[in-house]
Amino acid sequence: HDNLGEGDRVTVVPPENNFELATDASEHLFIAGGIGITPILSMGRYLQDKGAPKTLHYCTKNPDQTAFKSDVENVFGDALTFHHDGGDPTRGIDLNAVLGTRPEGAHLYICGPKGLIDASRKAASHWPEESVHYELFTGSEDVAQDGDGTFTVVLKRSNKTLQIPPGKSILEVARAAGVVAESSCESGICGTCQTDLLGGAADHRDEILSPAEQQAQTTMMICTSRAKSGETLILDL
């Protein structure tokens, strides 16, 4: 907004959905916390139109602070359970009870505070990994790890070779070298900086790529991910 002027050209890309419904699910189980209800309410409306089975566990402090309460009740009806904890998570949802048994073919969707997402993923750790979906509002504050070392990145299109030291991301070093690279969250949760990996093996530290995509080693998030020990990365930048 500070730099654009009349007549400037702006490149626009279509939105990406990193939190979508599984079309092959036999039923859909939702866990929402606070304003995390927003995408889940939209998904619920879609499933309501389709007549598909769905269940929602909605976690808030109290009834008066429950966003879209009447809309949620209308969409989910008898398949809705409120969990009001008064601000004390220990008095809230019993995730082990809710997620202890996975109905055949069911998929789980979680959206809300990071603590709720982490606890839900832990309670559902016995579910198939591909059946658990979640959307983060914030990424990890620090993706650095003990033992991180300097590694080499070759930028194919820019014809540059860069050294990435501990505490610096590929994105930061590339920009400092004059390379234009798109980004948004810069914490590994939005996918904006996703870059094709042409060579080498990445140490993936994002929350976007599936285990299969990480194993394929064909793309990476340059804001958080690094190179595996001894690897040189070749990027399509």
mmCIF file of C-alpha atoms in Angstrom:
data_model
loop_
_atom_site.group_PDB
_atom_site.id
_atom_site.type_symbol
_atom_site.label_atom_id
_atom_site.label_comp_id
_atom_site.label_asym_id
_atom_site.label_seq_id
_atom_site.Cartn_x
_atom_site.Cartn_y
_atom_site.Cartn_z
ATOM 1 C CA HIS A 1 0.000 0.000 0.000
ATOM 2 C CA ASP A 2 2.899 2.358 0.661
ATOM 3 C CA ASN A 3 4.578 1.770 -2.688
ATOM 4 C CA LEU A 4 1.801 1.115 -5.220
ATOM 5 C CA GLY A 5 0.693 3.890 -7.521
ATOM 6 C CA GLU A 6 -1.881 4.396 -10.236
ATOM 7 C CA GLY A 7 -0.962 2.392 -13.316
ATOM 8 C CA ASP A 8 1.283 -0.093 -11.478
ATOM 9 C CA ARG A 9 0.841 -3.742 -12.442
ATOM 10 C CA VAL A 10 0.077 -6.242 -9.695
ATOM 11 C CA THR A 11 0.442 -10.004 -10.082
ATOM 12 C CA VAL A 12 -2.448 -11.938 -8.574
ATOM 13 C CA VAL A 13 -2.520 -15.678 -7.934
ATOM 14 C CA PRO A 14 -5.562 -17.784 -7.030
ATOM 15 C CA PRO A 15 -6.101 -18.782 -3.391
ATOM 16 C CA GLU A 16 -4.849 -22.141 -2.144
ATOM 17 C CA ASN A 17 -6.794 -24.380 0.218
ATOM 18 C CA ASN A 18 -4.575 -26.161 2.722
ATOM 19 C CA PHE A 19 -7.546 -27.180 4.868
ATOM 20 C CA GLU A 20 -10.064 -28.902 2.642
ATOM 21 C CA LEU A 21 -12.631 -31.650 3.082
ATOM 22 C CA ALA A 22 -11.639 -35.191 2.166
ATOM 23 C CA THR A 23 -13.955 -36.317 -0.599
ATOM 24 C CA ASP A 24 -13.503 -40.002 0.272
ATOM 25 C CA ALA A 25 -14.397 -39.692 3.987
ATOM 26 C CA SER A 26 -17.304 -41.802 5.265
ATOM 27 C CA GLU A 27 -17.985 -39.154 7.927
ATOM 28 C CA HIS A 28 -16.452 -35.929 9.186
ATOM 29 C CA LEU A 29 -15.496 -35.140 12.793
ATOM 30 C CA PHE A 30 -14.731 -31.504 13.635
ATOM 31 C CA ILE A 31 -13.048 -29.951 16.663
ATOM 32 C CA ALA A 32 -13.179 -26.157 16.804
ATOM 33 C CA GLY A 33 -11.779 -23.730 19.360
ATOM 34 C CA GLY A 34 -12.946 -20.116 19.539
ATOM 35 C CA ILE A 35 -12.817 -18.348 16.175
ATOM 36 C CA GLY A 36 -11.475 -21.579 14.694
ATOM 37 C CA ILE A 37 -15.162 -22.261 14.083
ATOM 38 C CA THR A 38 -15.092 -19.984 11.024
ATOM 39 C CA PRO A 39 -13.815 -22.420 8.348
ATOM 40 C CA ILE A 40 -15.507 -25.351 10.061
ATOM 41 C CA LEU A 41 -18.901 -23.636 9.908
ATOM 42 C CA SER A 42 -18.414 -23.170 6.176
ATOM 43 C CA MET A 43 -17.482 -26.831 5.782
ATOM 44 C CA GLY A 44 -20.497 -27.814 7.859
ATOM 45 C CA ARG A 45 -22.838 -25.866 5.597
ATOM 46 C CA TYR A 46 -21.404 -27.639 2.564
ATOM 47 C CA LEU A 47 -21.882 -31.050 4.175
ATOM 48 C CA GLN A 48 -25.388 -30.079 5.289
ATOM 49 C CA ASP A 49 -26.314 -29.392 1.658
ATOM 50 C CA LYS A 50 -24.839 -32.762 0.666
ATOM 51 C CA GLY A 51 -26.588 -34.620 3.491
ATOM 52 C CA ALA A 52 -23.209 -36.021 4.583
ATOM 53 C CA PRO A 53 -22.643 -37.276 8.168
ATOM 54 C CA LYS A 54 -20.802 -34.796 10.382
ATOM 55 C CA THR A 55 -20.114 -34.181 14.070
ATOM 56 C CA LEU A 56 -18.797 -31.056 15.777
ATOM 57 C CA HIS A 57 -17.157 -30.521 19.167
ATOM 58 C CA TYR A 58 -16.999 -26.764 19.753
ATOM 59 C CA CYS A 59 -14.731 -25.472 22.554
ATOM 60 C CA THR A 60 -15.272 -22.000 24.047
ATOM 61 C CA LYS A 61 -15.031 -20.276 27.436
ATOM 62 C CA ASN A 62 -18.758 -19.918 28.029
ATOM 63 C CA PRO A 63 -22.056 -19.709 26.109
ATOM 64 C CA ASP A 64 -21.960 -15.899 25.969
ATOM 65 C CA GLN A 65 -18.548 -15.971 24.248
ATOM 66 C CA THR A 66 -19.480 -18.601 21.669
ATOM 67 C CA ALA A 67 -19.167 -17.131 18.183
ATOM 68 C CA PHE A 68 -21.893 -17.962 15.644
ATOM 69 C CA LYS A 69 -23.706 -20.060 18.251
ATOM 70 C CA SER A 70 -27.113 -20.069 16.564
ATOM 71 C CA ASP A 71 -25.595 -20.674 13.113
ATOM 72 C CA VAL A 72 -23.601 -23.622 14.430
ATOM 73 C CA GLU A 73 -26.691 -25.091 16.093
ATOM 74 C CA ASN A 74 -28.639 -24.734 12.855
ATOM 75 C CA VAL A 75 -25.963 -26.436 10.746
ATOM 76 C CA PHE A 76 -24.935 -29.275 13.074
ATOM 77 C CA GLY A 77 -28.130 -29.834 15.068
ATOM 78 C CA ASP A 78 -28.021 -32.922 17.272
ATOM 79 C CA ALA A 79 -24.486 -33.709 16.048
ATOM 80 C CA LEU A 80 -23.108 -30.772 18.053
ATOM 81 C CA THR A 81 -21.486 -30.773 21.499
ATOM 82 C CA PHE A 82 -20.368 -27.587 23.235
ATOM 83 C CA HIS A 83 -17.421 -27.690 25.633
ATOM 84 C CA HIS A 84 -17.278 -24.618 27.901
ATOM 85 C CA ASP A 85 -14.172 -24.585 30.091
ATOM 86 C CA GLY A 86 -14.387 -21.138 31.690
ATOM 87 C CA GLY A 87 -10.859 -20.414 30.520
ATOM 88 C CA ASP A 88 -9.361 -23.558 32.121
ATOM 89 C CA PRO A 89 -8.487 -26.153 29.438
ATOM 90 C CA THR A 90 -8.376 -28.922 32.070
ATOM 91 C CA ARG A 91 -12.148 -28.490 32.470
ATOM 92 C CA GLY A 92 -12.779 -28.677 28.734
ATOM 93 C CA ILE A 93 -13.075 -31.372 26.099
ATOM 94 C CA ASP A 94 -11.890 -34.906 26.901
ATOM 95 C CA LEU A 95 -9.931 -35.475 23.719
ATOM 96 C CA ASN A 96 -8.961 -39.046 24.572
ATOM 97 C CA ALA A 97 -12.634 -39.957 24.921
ATOM 98 C CA VAL A 98 -13.643 -38.123 21.746
ATOM 99 C CA LEU A 99 -10.802 -39.461 19.618
ATOM 100 C CA GLY A 100 -10.136 -42.797 21.276
ATOM 101 C CA THR A 101 -11.958 -44.804 18.609
ATOM 102 C CA ARG A 102 -11.901 -43.819 14.961
ATOM 103 C CA PRO A 103 -15.047 -44.705 13.018
ATOM 104 C CA GLU A 104 -14.189 -46.592 9.842
ATOM 105 C CA GLY A 105 -13.337 -44.126 7.073
ATOM 106 C CA ALA A 106 -13.773 -41.029 9.260
ATOM 107 C CA HIS A 107 -11.656 -37.894 8.869
ATOM 108 C CA LEU A 108 -10.813 -35.399 11.620
ATOM 109 C CA TYR A 109 -10.576 -31.625 11.177
ATOM 110 C CA ILE A 110 -9.165 -29.309 13.871
ATOM 111 C CA CYS A 111 -9.022 -25.517 13.908
ATOM 112 C CA GLY A 112 -8.331 -23.234 16.859
ATOM 113 C CA PRO A 113 -5.537 -22.274 19.248
ATOM 114 C CA LYS A 114 -2.240 -24.101 18.783
ATOM 115 C CA GLY A 115 -2.586 -25.806 22.173
ATOM 116 C CA LEU A 116 -5.901 -27.370 21.151
ATOM 117 C CA ILE A 117 -4.511 -28.471 17.799
ATOM 118 C CA ASP A 118 -1.397 -30.028 19.349
ATOM 119 C CA ALA A 119 -3.428 -31.837 22.031
ATOM 120 C CA SER A 120 -5.945 -33.094 19.462
ATOM 121 C CA ARG A 121 -3.222 -34.374 17.150
ATOM 122 C CA LYS A 122 -1.617 -36.190 20.067
ATOM 123 C CA ALA A 123 -4.922 -37.774 21.087
ATOM 124 C CA ALA A 124 -5.497 -38.831 17.464
ATOM 125 C CA SER A 125 -1.950 -40.124 16.933
ATOM 126 C CA HIS A 126 -3.343 -43.633 16.341
ATOM 127 C CA TRP A 127 -5.518 -42.362 13.468
ATOM 128 C CA PRO A 128 -4.042 -42.708 9.963
ATOM 129 C CA GLU A 129 -1.963 -39.595 9.349
ATOM 130 C CA GLU A 130 -3.788 -38.763 6.132
ATOM 131 C CA SER A 131 -7.128 -38.673 7.980
ATOM 132 C CA VAL A 132 -6.162 -35.835 10.349
ATOM 133 C CA HIS A 133 -6.424 -32.281 9.006
ATOM 134 C CA TYR A 134 -5.741 -29.027 10.842
ATOM 135 C CA GLU A 135 -5.283 -25.329 10.212
ATOM 136 C CA LEU A 136 -2.827 -23.282 12.239
ATOM 137 C CA PHE A 137 -3.216 -19.571 12.972
ATOM 138 C CA THR A 138 0.431 -19.208 13.947
ATOM 139 C CA GLY A 139 3.564 -21.206 13.270
ATOM 140 C CA SER A 140 6.327 -22.182 15.614
ATOM 141 C CA GLU A 141 8.058 -19.157 17.126
ATOM 142 C CA ASP A 142 11.450 -20.741 16.538
ATOM 143 C CA VAL A 143 12.083 -23.505 14.006
ATOM 144 C CA ALA A 144 15.812 -23.486 14.684
ATOM 145 C CA GLN A 145 17.168 -26.726 16.107
ATOM 146 C CA ASP A 146 20.274 -27.655 18.021
ATOM 147 C CA GLY A 147 22.906 -28.891 15.635
ATOM 148 C CA ASP A 148 21.845 -26.706 12.711
ATOM 149 C CA GLY A 149 24.837 -26.003 10.521
ATOM 150 C CA THR A 150 25.711 -24.023 7.424
ATOM 151 C CA PHE A 151 24.623 -25.537 4.119
ATOM 152 C CA THR A 152 24.824 -24.616 0.437
ATOM 153 C CA VAL A 153 21.935 -23.656 -1.822
ATOM 154 C CA VAL A 154 22.224 -23.322 -5.594
ATOM 155 C CA LEU A 155 19.623 -21.053 -7.193
ATOM 156 C CA LYS A 156 19.224 -22.415 -10.711
ATOM 157 C CA ARG A 157 17.432 -19.534 -12.451
ATOM 158 C CA SER A 158 19.347 -16.791 -10.640
ATOM 159 C CA ASN A 159 22.664 -18.540 -11.200
ATOM 160 C CA LYS A 160 23.684 -17.926 -7.592
ATOM 161 C CA THR A 161 25.253 -20.135 -4.930
ATOM 162 C CA LEU A 162 24.484 -19.151 -1.354
ATOM 163 C CA GLN A 163 25.647 -20.247 2.076
ATOM 164 C CA ILE A 164 22.835 -20.522 4.638
ATOM 165 C CA PRO A 165 24.163 -20.175 8.200
ATOM 166 C CA PRO A 166 22.410 -21.285 11.399
ATOM 167 C CA GLY A 167 19.722 -18.831 12.468
ATOM 168 C CA LYS A 168 19.071 -17.623 8.905
ATOM 169 C CA SER A 169 16.502 -18.994 6.469
ATOM 170 C CA ILE A 170 16.992 -19.634 2.767
ATOM 171 C CA LEU A 171 14.401 -16.922 2.160
ATOM 172 C CA GLU A 172 16.329 -14.324 4.178
ATOM 173 C CA VAL A 173 19.674 -15.074 2.545
ATOM 174 C CA ALA A 174 18.172 -15.183 -0.962
ATOM 175 C CA ARG A 175 16.521 -11.795 -0.498
ATOM 176 C CA ALA A 176 19.735 -10.307 0.847
ATOM 177 C CA ALA A 177 21.369 -11.512 -2.373
ATOM 178 C CA GLY A 178 18.818 -9.622 -4.447
ATOM 179 C CA VAL A 179 16.592 -12.572 -5.333
ATOM 180 C CA VAL A 180 12.844 -11.892 -5.436
ATOM 181 C CA ALA A 181 10.953 -14.587 -3.529
ATOM 182 C CA GLU A 182 7.293 -14.501 -2.514
ATOM 183 C CA SER A 183 6.325 -15.076 1.108
ATOM 184 C CA SER A 184 3.613 -14.276 3.614
ATOM 185 C CA CYS A 185 3.643 -15.908 7.065
ATOM 186 C CA GLU A 186 7.346 -16.845 7.023
ATOM 187 C CA SER A 187 6.645 -19.502 9.640
ATOM 188 C CA GLY A 188 5.823 -22.525 7.486
ATOM 189 C CA ILE A 189 2.030 -22.488 7.645
ATOM 190 C CA CYS A 190 0.793 -20.646 4.523
ATOM 191 C CA GLY A 191 2.668 -22.200 1.598
ATOM 192 C CA THR A 192 3.372 -18.889 -0.176
ATOM 193 C CA CYS A 193 7.129 -19.450 -0.395
ATOM 194 C CA GLN A 194 6.833 -23.022 -1.688
ATOM 195 C CA THR A 195 9.674 -23.602 -4.149
ATOM 196 C CA ASP A 196 10.499 -26.496 -6.462
ATOM 197 C CA LEU A 197 13.399 -28.581 -5.183
ATOM 198 C CA LEU A 198 15.493 -29.703 -8.149
ATOM 199 C CA GLY A 199 18.200 -31.515 -6.237
ATOM 200 C CA GLY A 200 19.311 -32.479 -2.753
ATOM 201 C CA ALA A 201 17.297 -33.542 0.293
ATOM 202 C CA ALA A 202 15.501 -31.008 2.473
ATOM 203 C CA ASP A 203 14.919 -31.141 6.208
ATOM 204 C CA HIS A 204 11.237 -30.178 6.071
ATOM 205 C CA ARG A 205 10.012 -28.035 8.984
ATOM 206 C CA ASP A 206 6.745 -26.682 7.613
ATOM 207 C CA GLU A 207 3.133 -27.534 8.441
ATOM 208 C CA ILE A 208 1.969 -27.640 4.819
ATOM 209 C CA LEU A 209 3.464 -30.630 3.031
ATOM 210 C CA SER A 210 2.090 -34.103 3.657
ATOM 211 C CA PRO A 211 4.470 -36.887 4.703
ATOM 212 C CA ALA A 212 4.345 -38.239 1.148
ATOM 213 C CA GLU A 213 5.176 -34.818 -0.310
ATOM 214 C CA GLN A 214 8.057 -34.397 2.112
ATOM 215 C CA GLN A 215 9.413 -37.819 1.243
ATOM 216 C CA ALA A 216 9.208 -37.062 -2.491
ATOM 217 C CA GLN A 217 11.728 -34.197 -2.047
ATOM 218 C CA THR A 218 10.413 -32.215 -5.011
ATOM 219 C CA THR A 219 9.333 -29.041 -3.215
ATOM 220 C CA MET A 220 9.988 -27.166 0.037
ATOM 221 C CA MET A 221 9.129 -24.065 2.069
ATOM 222 C CA ILE A 222 12.198 -21.852 2.016
ATOM 223 C CA CYS A 223 11.089 -19.799 5.038
ATOM 224 C CA THR A 224 11.574 -22.624 7.544
ATOM 225 C CA SER A 225 13.019 -25.772 5.966
ATOM 226 C CA ARG A 226 16.717 -26.446 5.622
ATOM 227 C CA ALA A 227 19.022 -29.046 4.075
ATOM 228 C CA LYS A 228 19.637 -32.441 5.565
ATOM 229 C CA SER A 229 23.140 -32.924 6.895
ATOM 230 C CA GLY A 230 25.720 -32.943 4.098
ATOM 231 C CA GLU A 231 23.180 -32.037 1.400
ATOM 232 C CA THR A 232 23.381 -29.225 -1.154
ATOM 233 C CA LEU A 233 19.973 -27.973 -2.277
ATOM 234 C CA ILE A 234 19.239 -26.929 -5.855
ATOM 235 C CA LEU A 235 16.202 -24.670 -6.055
ATOM 236 C CA ASP A 236 14.124 -23.334 -8.916
ATOM 237 C CA LEU A 237 14.796 -19.707 -8.029
#
